[in-house]
Short mmCIF file of C-alpha atoms in Angstrom, two decimals:
data_model
loop_
_atom_site.label_atom_id
_atom_site.label_comp_id
_atom_site.label_asym_id
_atom_site.label_seq_id
_atom_site.Cartn_x
_atom_site.Cartn_y
_atom_site.Cartn_z
CA MET A 16 82.42 96.59 82.04
CA LEU A 17 83.01 93.52 83.10
CA PHE A 18 85.78 93.11 86.05
CA GLN A 19 86.53 90.08 87.60
CA VAL A 20 86.52 90.29 91.84
CA ARG A 21 88.14 87.93 94.08
CA MET A 22 86.97 88.28 97.54
CA ASP A 23 88.69 87.11 100.63
CA VAL A 24 86.59 87.38 103.72
CA ASN A 25 88.13 87.12 107.36
CA ILE A 26 85.40 87.37 110.10
CA PRO A 27 86.86 87.87 113.15
CA LEU A 28 87.17 84.61 115.32
CA ASP A 29 85.22 86.18 118.26
CA MET A 30 82.47 87.93 116.59
CA PRO A 31 79.53 86.24 118.15
CA SER A 32 77.93 83.33 115.42
CA GLU A 33 74.59 85.15 115.53
CA LYS A 34 76.20 88.34 114.28
CA ALA A 35 77.84 86.75 111.59
CA ASN A 36 75.12 84.54 110.20
CA GLU A 37 72.70 87.65 110.57
CA ILE A 38 75.19 89.80 108.37
CA LYS A 39 76.16 86.52 105.95
CA ALA A 40 72.24 86.42 105.39
CA VAL A 41 71.71 90.23 104.29
CA GLU A 42 74.59 89.81 101.93
CA LYS A 43 72.99 87.16 100.82
CA ALA A 44 70.11 89.10 99.74
CA TYR A 45 71.84 91.68 98.71
CA SER A 46 73.89 89.95 96.29
CA GLN A 47 71.35 87.88 94.70
CA ASP A 48 69.50 90.93 94.32
CA LEU A 49 72.25 92.48 92.28
CA GLN A 50 72.14 89.21 90.55
CA ARG A 51 69.09 89.08 89.34
CA GLN A 52 69.59 92.72 88.21
CA GLY A 53 72.52 91.55 86.06
CA LYS A 54 74.91 93.24 87.25
CA TRP A 55 76.77 90.45 89.38
CA ARG A 56 76.80 88.09 86.99
CA HIS A 57 78.69 84.76 88.01
CA ILE A 58 80.00 84.06 91.62
CA TRP A 59 81.93 80.69 92.05
CA ARG A 60 83.20 79.37 95.65
CA ILE A 61 87.40 78.95 95.90
CA THR A 62 87.55 75.35 97.06
CA GLY A 63 88.79 75.44 100.95
CA GLN A 64 88.79 78.56 101.33
CA TYR A 65 86.66 81.66 102.67
CA SER A 66 86.48 83.25 99.31
CA ASN A 67 85.00 83.71 96.10
CA THR A 68 85.69 84.85 93.07
CA SER A 69 82.98 86.90 90.65
CA ILE A 70 82.16 88.74 87.52
CA PHE A 71 80.78 92.03 87.80
CA ASP A 72 78.58 93.62 85.08
CA VAL A 73 78.54 97.10 85.68
CA GLU A 74 78.81 101.01 84.27
CA SER A 75 81.66 102.56 86.00
CA ASN A 76 84.62 102.21 88.13
CA GLU A 77 82.76 104.16 90.84
CA GLU A 78 79.44 102.01 90.24
CA LEU A 79 82.04 99.03 91.38
CA HIS A 80 83.08 100.64 93.92
CA THR A 81 80.19 101.77 95.17
CA ILE A 82 78.34 98.01 94.90
CA LEU A 83 81.01 96.65 96.57
CA GLN A 84 81.43 98.81 99.06
CA GLY A 85 77.34 97.93 100.00
CA LEU A 86 78.58 94.41 100.52
CA PRO A 87 77.47 94.16 104.69
CA LEU A 88 80.78 91.74 104.71
CA TYR A 89 82.90 94.42 102.88
CA PRO A 90 85.21 95.85 106.46
CA TYR A 91 86.11 91.83 106.64
CA MET A 92 87.29 91.86 103.09
CA ASN A 93 90.43 91.97 101.26
CA MET A 94 89.65 91.43 97.89
CA GLU A 95 91.21 91.67 94.22
CA ILE A 96 89.70 93.54 91.61
CA MET A 97 90.80 92.65 87.94
CA PRO A 98 88.97 94.55 84.54
CA LEU A 99 88.39 92.52 81.36
CA ASN A 100 88.50 93.08 77.99
CA ARG A 101 86.74 90.90 75.81
CA HIS A 102 89.16 88.80 73.43
CA PRO A 103 89.16 88.88 70.29
CA SER A 104 89.62 85.18 69.92
CA SER A 105 85.82 84.38 71.57
CA ILE A 106 83.43 82.83 69.70
CA ARG A 107 80.57 84.63 72.55
CA GLU A 108 78.94 87.33 71.54
CA ASP A 109 77.58 88.00 75.29
CA ASP A 110 80.98 88.14 76.66
CA THR A 111 81.37 92.09 76.44
#
């Protein structure tokens, strides 16, 4: 199942920078591991915002939910999740 997920990050301004940097480092390692597994297929930064849009390829809604809740920055995020289906006009065979 493919999902587009927009993540808007809102780290509290009063969070010490050392703690924020530590959380971001753990987040990066977590996301890169999911990318290597093929579950987090794409990630793009949204220009001018502390946001990204990503494509996930997971087995179920529950798996996506678990992955997203595992993000170290999850408590500081607003997310918009959109399930995706293959378009019949697509010429790509790998977008299922």
